[in-house]
PDB file of C-alpha atoms and ligand atoms in Angstrom:
ATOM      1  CA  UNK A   1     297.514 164.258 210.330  1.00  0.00           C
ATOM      2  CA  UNK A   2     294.645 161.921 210.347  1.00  0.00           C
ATOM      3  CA  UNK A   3     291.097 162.352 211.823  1.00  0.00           C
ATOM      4  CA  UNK A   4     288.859 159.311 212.508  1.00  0.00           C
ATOM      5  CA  UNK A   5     284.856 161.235 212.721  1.00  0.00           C
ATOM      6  CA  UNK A   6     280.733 160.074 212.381  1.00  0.00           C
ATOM      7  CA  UNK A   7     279.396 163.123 210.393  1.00  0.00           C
ATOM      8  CA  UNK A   8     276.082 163.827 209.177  1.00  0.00           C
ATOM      9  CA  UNK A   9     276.165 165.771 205.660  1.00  0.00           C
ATOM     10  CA  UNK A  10     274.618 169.186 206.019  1.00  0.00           C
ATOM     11  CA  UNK A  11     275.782 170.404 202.718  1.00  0.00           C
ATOM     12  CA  UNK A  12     277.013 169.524 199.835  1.00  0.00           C
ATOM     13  CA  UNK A  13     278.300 171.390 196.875  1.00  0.00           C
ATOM     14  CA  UNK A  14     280.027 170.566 193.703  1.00  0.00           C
ATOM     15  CA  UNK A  15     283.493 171.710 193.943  1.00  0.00           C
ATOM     16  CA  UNK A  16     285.381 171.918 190.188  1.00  0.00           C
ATOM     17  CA  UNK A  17     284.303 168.703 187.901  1.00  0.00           C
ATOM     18  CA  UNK A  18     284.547 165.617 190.231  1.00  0.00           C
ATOM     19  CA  UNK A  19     284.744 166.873 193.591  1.00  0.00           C
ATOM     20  CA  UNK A  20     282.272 167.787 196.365  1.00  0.00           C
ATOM     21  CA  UNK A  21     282.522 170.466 199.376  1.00  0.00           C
ATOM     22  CA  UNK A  22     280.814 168.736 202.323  1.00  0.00           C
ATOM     23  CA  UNK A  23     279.535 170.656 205.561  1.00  0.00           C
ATOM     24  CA  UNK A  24     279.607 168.217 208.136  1.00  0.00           C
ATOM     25  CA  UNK A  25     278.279 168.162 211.795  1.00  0.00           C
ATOM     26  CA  UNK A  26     280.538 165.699 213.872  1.00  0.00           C
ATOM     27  CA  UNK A  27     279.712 164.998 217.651  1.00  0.00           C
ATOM     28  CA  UNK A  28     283.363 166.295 218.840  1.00  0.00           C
ATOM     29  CA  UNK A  29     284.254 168.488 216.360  1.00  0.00           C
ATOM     30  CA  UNK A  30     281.150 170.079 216.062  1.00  0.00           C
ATOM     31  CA  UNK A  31     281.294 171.763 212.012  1.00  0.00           C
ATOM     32  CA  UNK A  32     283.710 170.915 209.240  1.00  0.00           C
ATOM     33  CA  UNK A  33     284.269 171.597 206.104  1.00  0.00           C
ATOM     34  CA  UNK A  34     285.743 168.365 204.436  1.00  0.00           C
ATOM     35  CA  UNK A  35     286.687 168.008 200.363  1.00  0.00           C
ATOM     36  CA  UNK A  36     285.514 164.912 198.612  1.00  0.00           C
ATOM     37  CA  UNK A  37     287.743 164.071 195.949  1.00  0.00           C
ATOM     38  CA  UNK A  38     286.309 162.488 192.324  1.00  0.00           C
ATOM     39  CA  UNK A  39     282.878 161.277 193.997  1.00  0.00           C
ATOM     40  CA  UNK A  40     281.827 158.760 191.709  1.00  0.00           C
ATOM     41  CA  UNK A  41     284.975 158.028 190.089  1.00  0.00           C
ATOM     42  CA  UNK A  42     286.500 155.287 192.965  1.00  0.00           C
ATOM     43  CA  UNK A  43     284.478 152.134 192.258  1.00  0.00           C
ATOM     44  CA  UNK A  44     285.228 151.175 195.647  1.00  0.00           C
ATOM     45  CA  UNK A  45     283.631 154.120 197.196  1.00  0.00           C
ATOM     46  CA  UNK A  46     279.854 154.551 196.811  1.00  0.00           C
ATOM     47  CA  UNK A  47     278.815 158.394 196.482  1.00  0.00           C
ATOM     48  CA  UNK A  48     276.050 157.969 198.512  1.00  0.00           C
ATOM     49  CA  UNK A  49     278.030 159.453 201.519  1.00  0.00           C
ATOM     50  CA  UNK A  50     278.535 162.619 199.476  1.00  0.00           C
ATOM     51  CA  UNK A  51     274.568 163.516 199.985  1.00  0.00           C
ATOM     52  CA  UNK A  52     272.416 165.475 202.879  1.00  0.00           C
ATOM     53  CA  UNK A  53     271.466 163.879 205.779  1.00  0.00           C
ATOM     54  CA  UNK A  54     273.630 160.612 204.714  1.00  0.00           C
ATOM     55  CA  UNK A  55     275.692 160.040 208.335  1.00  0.00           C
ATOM     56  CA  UNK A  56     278.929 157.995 207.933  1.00  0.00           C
ATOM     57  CA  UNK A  57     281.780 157.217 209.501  1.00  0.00           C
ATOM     58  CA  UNK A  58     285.127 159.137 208.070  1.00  0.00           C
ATOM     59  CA  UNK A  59     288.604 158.647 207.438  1.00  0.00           C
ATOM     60  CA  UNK A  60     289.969 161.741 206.914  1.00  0.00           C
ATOM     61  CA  UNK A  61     293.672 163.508 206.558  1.00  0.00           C
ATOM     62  CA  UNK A  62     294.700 166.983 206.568  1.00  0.00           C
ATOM     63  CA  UNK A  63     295.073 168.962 203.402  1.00  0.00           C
ATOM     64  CA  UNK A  64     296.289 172.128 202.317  1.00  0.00           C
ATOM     65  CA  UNK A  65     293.496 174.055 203.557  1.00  0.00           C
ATOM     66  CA  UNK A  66     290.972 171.870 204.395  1.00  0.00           C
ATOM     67  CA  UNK A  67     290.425 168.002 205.417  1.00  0.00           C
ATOM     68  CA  UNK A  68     290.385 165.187 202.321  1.00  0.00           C
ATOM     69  CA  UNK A  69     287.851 162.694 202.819  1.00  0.00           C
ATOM     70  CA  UNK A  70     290.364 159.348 202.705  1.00  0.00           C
ATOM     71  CA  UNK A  71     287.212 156.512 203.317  1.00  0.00           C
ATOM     72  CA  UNK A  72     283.376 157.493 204.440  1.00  0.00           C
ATOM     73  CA  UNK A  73     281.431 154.277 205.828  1.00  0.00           C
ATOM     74  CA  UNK A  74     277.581 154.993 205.278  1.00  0.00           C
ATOM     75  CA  UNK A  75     275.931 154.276 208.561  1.00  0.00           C
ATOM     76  CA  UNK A  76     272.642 155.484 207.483  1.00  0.00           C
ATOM     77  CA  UNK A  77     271.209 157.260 204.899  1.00  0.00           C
ATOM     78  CA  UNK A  78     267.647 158.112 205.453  1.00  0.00           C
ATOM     79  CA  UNK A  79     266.464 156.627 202.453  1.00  0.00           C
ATOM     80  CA  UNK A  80     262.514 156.884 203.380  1.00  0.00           C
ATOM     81  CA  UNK A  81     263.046 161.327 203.642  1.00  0.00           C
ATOM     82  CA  UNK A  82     263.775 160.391 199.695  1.00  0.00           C
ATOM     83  CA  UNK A  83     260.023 159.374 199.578  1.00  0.00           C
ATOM     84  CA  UNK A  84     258.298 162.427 201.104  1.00  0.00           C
ATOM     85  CA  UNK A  85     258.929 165.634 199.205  1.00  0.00           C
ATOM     86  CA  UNK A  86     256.928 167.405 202.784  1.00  0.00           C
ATOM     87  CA  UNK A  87     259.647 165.355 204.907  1.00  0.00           C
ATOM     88  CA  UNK A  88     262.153 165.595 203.311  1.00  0.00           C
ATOM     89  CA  UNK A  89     262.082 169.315 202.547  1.00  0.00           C
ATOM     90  CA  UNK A  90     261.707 169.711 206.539  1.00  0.00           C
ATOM     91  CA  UNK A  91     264.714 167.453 207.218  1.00  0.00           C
ATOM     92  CA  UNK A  92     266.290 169.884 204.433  1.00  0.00           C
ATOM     93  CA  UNK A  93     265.356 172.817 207.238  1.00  0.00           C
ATOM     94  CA  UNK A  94     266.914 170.983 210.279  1.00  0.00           C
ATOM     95  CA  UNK A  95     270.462 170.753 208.297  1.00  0.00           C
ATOM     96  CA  UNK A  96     270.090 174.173 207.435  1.00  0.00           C
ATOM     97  CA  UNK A  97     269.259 174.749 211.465  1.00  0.00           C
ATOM     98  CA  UNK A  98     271.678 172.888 212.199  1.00  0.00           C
ATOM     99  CA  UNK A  99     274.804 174.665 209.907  1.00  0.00           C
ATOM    100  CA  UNK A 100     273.802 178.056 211.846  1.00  0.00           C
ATOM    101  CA  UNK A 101     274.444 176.516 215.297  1.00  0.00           C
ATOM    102  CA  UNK A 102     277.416 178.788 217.265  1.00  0.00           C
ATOM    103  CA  UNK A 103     281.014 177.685 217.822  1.00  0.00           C
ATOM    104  CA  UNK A 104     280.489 176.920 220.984  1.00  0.00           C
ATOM    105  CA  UNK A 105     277.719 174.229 220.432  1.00  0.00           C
ATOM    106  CA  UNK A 106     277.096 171.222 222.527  1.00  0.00           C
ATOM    107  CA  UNK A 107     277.950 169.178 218.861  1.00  0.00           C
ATOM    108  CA  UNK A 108     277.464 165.919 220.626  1.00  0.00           C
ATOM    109  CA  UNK A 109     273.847 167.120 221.576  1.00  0.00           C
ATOM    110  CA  UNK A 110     273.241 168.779 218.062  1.00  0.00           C
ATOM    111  CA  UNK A 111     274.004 165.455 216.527  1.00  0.00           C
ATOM    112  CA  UNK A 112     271.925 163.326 218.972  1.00  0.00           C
ATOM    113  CA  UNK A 113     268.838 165.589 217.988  1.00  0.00           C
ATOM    114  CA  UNK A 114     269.520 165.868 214.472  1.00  0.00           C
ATOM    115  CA  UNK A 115     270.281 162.091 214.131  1.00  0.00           C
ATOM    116  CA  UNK A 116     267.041 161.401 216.097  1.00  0.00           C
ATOM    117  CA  UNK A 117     264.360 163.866 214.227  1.00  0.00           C
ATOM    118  CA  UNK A 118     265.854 162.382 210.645  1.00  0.00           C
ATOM    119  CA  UNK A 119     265.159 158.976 211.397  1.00  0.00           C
ATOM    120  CA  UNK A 120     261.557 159.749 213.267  1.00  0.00           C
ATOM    121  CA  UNK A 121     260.925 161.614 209.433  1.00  0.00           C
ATOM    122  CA  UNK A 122     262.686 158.996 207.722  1.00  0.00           C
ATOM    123  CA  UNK A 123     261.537 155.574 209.039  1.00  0.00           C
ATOM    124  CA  UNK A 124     257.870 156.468 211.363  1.00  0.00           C
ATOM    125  CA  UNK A 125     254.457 158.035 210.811  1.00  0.00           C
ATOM    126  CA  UNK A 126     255.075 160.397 213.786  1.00  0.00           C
ATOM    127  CA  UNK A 127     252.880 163.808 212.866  1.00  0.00           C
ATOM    128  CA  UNK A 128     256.010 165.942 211.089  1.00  0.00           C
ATOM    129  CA  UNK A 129     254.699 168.831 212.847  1.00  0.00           C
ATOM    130  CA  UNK A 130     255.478 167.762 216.309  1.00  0.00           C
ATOM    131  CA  UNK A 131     258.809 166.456 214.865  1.00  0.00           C
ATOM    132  CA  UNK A 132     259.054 169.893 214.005  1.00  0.00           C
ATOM    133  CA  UNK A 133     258.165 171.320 217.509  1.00  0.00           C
ATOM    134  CA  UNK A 134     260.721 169.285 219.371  1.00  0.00           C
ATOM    135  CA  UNK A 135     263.275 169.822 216.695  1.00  0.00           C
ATOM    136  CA  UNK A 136     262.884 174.127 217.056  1.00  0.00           C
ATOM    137  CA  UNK A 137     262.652 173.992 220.684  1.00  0.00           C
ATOM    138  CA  UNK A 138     265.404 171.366 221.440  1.00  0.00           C
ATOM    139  CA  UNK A 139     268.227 173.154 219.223  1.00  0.00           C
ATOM    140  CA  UNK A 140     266.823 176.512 221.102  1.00  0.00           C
ATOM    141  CA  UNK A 141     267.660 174.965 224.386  1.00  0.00           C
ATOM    142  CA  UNK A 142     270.769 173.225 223.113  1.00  0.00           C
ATOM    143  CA  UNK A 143     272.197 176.422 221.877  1.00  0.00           C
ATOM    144  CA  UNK A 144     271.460 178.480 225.250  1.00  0.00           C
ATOM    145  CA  UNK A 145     269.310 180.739 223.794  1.00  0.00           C
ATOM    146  CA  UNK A 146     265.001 178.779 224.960  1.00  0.00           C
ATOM    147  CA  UNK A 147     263.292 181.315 227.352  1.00  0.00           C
ATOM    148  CA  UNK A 148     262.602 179.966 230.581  1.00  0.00           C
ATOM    149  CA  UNK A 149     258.791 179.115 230.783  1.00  0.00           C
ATOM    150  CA  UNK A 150     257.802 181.345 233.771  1.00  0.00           C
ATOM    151  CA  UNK A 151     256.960 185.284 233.932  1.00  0.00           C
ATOM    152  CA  UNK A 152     260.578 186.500 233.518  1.00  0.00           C
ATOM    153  CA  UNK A 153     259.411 189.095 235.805  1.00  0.00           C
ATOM    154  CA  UNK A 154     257.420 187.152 238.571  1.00  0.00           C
ATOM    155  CA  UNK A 155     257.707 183.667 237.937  1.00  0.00           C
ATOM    156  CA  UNK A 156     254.273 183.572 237.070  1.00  0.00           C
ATOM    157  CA  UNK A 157     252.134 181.073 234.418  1.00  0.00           C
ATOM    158  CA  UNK A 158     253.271 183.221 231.327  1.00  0.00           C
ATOM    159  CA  UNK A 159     250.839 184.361 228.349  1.00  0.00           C
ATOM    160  CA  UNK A 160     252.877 186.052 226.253  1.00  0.00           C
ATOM    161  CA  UNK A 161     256.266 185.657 224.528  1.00  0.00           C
ATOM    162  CA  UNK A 162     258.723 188.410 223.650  1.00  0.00           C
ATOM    163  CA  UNK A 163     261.828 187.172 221.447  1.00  0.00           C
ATOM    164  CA  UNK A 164     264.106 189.953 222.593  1.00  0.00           C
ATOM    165  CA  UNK A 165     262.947 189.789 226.470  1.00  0.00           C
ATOM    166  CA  UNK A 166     261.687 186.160 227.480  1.00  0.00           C
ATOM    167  CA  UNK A 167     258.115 184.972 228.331  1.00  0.00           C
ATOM    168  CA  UNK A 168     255.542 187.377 230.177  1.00  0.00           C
ATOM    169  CA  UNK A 169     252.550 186.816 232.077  1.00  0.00           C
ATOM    170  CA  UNK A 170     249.471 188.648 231.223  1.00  0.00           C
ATOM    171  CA  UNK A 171     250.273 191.767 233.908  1.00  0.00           C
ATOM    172  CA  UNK A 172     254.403 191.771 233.229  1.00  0.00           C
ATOM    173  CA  UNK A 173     255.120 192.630 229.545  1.00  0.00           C
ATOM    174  CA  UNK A 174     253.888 192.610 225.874  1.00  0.00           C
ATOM    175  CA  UNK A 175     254.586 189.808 223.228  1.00  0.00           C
ATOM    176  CA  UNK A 176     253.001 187.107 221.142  1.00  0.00           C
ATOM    177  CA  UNK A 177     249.926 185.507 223.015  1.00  0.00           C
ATOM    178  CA  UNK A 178     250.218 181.807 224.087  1.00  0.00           C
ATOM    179  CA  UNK A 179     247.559 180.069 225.406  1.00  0.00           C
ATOM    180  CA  UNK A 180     247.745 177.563 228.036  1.00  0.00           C
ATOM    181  CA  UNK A 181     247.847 174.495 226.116  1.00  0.00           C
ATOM    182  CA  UNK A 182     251.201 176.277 224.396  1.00  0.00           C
ATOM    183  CA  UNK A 183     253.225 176.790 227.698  1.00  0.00           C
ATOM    184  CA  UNK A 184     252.435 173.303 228.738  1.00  0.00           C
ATOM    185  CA  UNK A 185     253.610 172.111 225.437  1.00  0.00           C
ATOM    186  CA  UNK A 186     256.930 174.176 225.981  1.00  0.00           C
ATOM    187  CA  UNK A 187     257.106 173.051 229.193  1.00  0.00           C
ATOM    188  CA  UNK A 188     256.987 169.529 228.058  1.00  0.00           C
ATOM    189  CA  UNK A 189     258.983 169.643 225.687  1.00  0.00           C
ATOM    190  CA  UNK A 190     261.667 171.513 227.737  1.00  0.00           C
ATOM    191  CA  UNK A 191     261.693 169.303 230.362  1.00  0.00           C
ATOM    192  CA  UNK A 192     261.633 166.016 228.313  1.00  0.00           C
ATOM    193  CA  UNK A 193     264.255 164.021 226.758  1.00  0.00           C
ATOM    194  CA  UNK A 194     264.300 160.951 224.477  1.00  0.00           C
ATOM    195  CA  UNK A 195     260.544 159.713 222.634  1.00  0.00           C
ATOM    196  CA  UNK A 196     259.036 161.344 226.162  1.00  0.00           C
ATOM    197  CA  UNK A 197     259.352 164.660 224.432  1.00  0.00           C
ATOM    198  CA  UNK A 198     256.759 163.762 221.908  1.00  0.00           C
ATOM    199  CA  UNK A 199     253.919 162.511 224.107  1.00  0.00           C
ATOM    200  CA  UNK A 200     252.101 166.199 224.332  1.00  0.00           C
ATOM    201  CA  UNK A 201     248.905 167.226 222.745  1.00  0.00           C
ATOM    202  CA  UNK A 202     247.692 170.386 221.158  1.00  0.00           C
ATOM    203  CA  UNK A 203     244.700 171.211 218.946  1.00  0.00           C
ATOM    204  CA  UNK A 204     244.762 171.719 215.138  1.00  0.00           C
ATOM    205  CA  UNK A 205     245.556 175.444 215.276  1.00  0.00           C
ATOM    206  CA  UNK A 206     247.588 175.825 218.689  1.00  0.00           C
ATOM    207  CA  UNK A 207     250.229 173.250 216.792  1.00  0.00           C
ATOM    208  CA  UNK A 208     250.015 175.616 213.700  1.00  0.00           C
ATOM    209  CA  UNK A 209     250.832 178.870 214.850  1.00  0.00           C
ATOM    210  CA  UNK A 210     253.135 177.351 217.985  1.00  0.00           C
ATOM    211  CA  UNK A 211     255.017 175.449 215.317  1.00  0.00           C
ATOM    212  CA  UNK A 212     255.087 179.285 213.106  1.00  0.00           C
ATOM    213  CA  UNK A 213     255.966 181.404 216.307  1.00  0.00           C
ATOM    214  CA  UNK A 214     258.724 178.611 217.129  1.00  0.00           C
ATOM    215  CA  UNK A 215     260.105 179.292 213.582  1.00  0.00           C
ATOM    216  CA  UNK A 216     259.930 182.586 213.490  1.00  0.00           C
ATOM    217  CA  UNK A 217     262.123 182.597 217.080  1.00  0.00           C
ATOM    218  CA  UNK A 218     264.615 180.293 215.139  1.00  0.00           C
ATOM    219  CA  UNK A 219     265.179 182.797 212.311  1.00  0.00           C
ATOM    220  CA  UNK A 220     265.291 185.540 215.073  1.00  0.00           C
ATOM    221  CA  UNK A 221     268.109 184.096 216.959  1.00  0.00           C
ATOM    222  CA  UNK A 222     269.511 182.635 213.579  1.00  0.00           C
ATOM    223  CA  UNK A 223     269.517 186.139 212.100  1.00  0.00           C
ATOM    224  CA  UNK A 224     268.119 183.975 208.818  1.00  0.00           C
ATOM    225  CA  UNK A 225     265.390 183.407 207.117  1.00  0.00           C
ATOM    226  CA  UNK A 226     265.747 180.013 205.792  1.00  0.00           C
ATOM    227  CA  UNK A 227     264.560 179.363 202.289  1.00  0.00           C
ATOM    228  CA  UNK A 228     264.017 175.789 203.113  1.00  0.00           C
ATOM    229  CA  UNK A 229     261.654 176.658 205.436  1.00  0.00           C
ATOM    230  CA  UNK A 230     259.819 178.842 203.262  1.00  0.00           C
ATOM    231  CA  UNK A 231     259.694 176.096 200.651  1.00  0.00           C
ATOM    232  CA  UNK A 232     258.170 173.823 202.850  1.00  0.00           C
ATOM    233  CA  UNK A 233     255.466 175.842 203.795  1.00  0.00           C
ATOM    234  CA  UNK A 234     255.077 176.167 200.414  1.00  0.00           C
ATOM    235  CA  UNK A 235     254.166 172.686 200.422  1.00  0.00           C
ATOM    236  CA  UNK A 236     251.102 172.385 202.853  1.00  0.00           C
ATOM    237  CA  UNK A 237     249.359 175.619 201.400  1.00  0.00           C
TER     238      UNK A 237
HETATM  239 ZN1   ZN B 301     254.638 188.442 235.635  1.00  0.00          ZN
END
């Protein structure tokens, strides 16, 4: 049986001496794990397609217990994230997002926002930060699991944020403090699609510990703490 997919590489491992285990995220069949066979050995085949982030078009067939990759057709590959160790170590975060999404996963929408916040790191000088934001915030809403921005209890302006309960205003419930400038920035981004999503503004140290809180919700409803994450932290300290 044959299967004609785009993927985007979310991981790659080496698999024996020539081969390579990809994790790929395909618009209609959401995750897949797909074997690579002697990457670098078929002149006719560049290994490029065997790398993260690198999104190709696949010819694949069935195998024993997995798919075979028959023919991958790079449709891009991100070079510029190979530039920017800071970039490049986020886009590292969003496939690692990304491979904890559930089974039941709008893939086509995963894909669109993955695609989309790889090549605003890759190829534009948009702040990486509010890349970031939309990234966290869009896959939270794409998997089901963003708080509505109202007082869960009242409907209220909300002030505070718990990750188990939903967002609070200042007389309802306990949770992390937002300021105003943070809900409308939720808001925003919520109820924007496409470059829209990006035209919000906070100061210096709203962005900082909206874009930490917004992580910290990810690894909540991930149940992970991603190392990738921590290593780009690492980065701006
Ligand atoms: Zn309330």
């Amino acid at each position: 049986m044959e299967l004609q997919t785009d993927g985007i590489v979310l991981k790659a491992r080496p698999y024996g001496e020539r081969d390579m285990i990809l994790t790929l995220l395909t618009p209609e069949h959401g995750r897949i794990t797909v074997l690579a066979r002697s990457v670098g050995k078929n002149k006719k085949q560049s290994v490029l397609y065997a790398q993260n982030f690198v999104f190709s078009h696949y010819q694949l067939f069935k195998g024993k217990s997995m798919y075979v990759v028959d023919s991958a057709d790079v449709a891009e590959a991100f070079y510029g994230l190979r530039e920017d160790i800071s970039r490049l170590s986020l886009a590292q975060y969003f496939a690692d997002v990304a491979a904890k999404s559930g089974e039941e996963t709008d893939a086509a929408a995963l894909c669109s926002l993955l695609l989309n916040s790889l090549y605003l790191l890759s190829a534009t000088e948009l702040d990486e930060r509010l890349i970031k934001l939309v990234f966290e915030t869009k896959f939270c809403i794409i998997e089901g699991v963003f708080p509505s921005v109202s007082c869960v209890n009242c409907g209220k302006t909300p002030a505070k944020w718990s990750f188990r309960d939903g967002l609070f205003c200042e007389d309802c419930g306990n949770g992390y403090p937002l300021t105003a400038g943070m809900v409308s920035a939720l808001k925003h981004i919520s109820e924007n699609d496409g470059k829209k999503a990006y035209l919000f503004s906070l100061s210096e140290d709203s962005a900082r510990y909206l874009s930490k809180l917004l992580s910290d919700y990810v690894a909540f409803v991930c149940d992970t703490e991603f190392s990738s994450l921590a290593y780009y932290r690492s980065l701006s300290l």
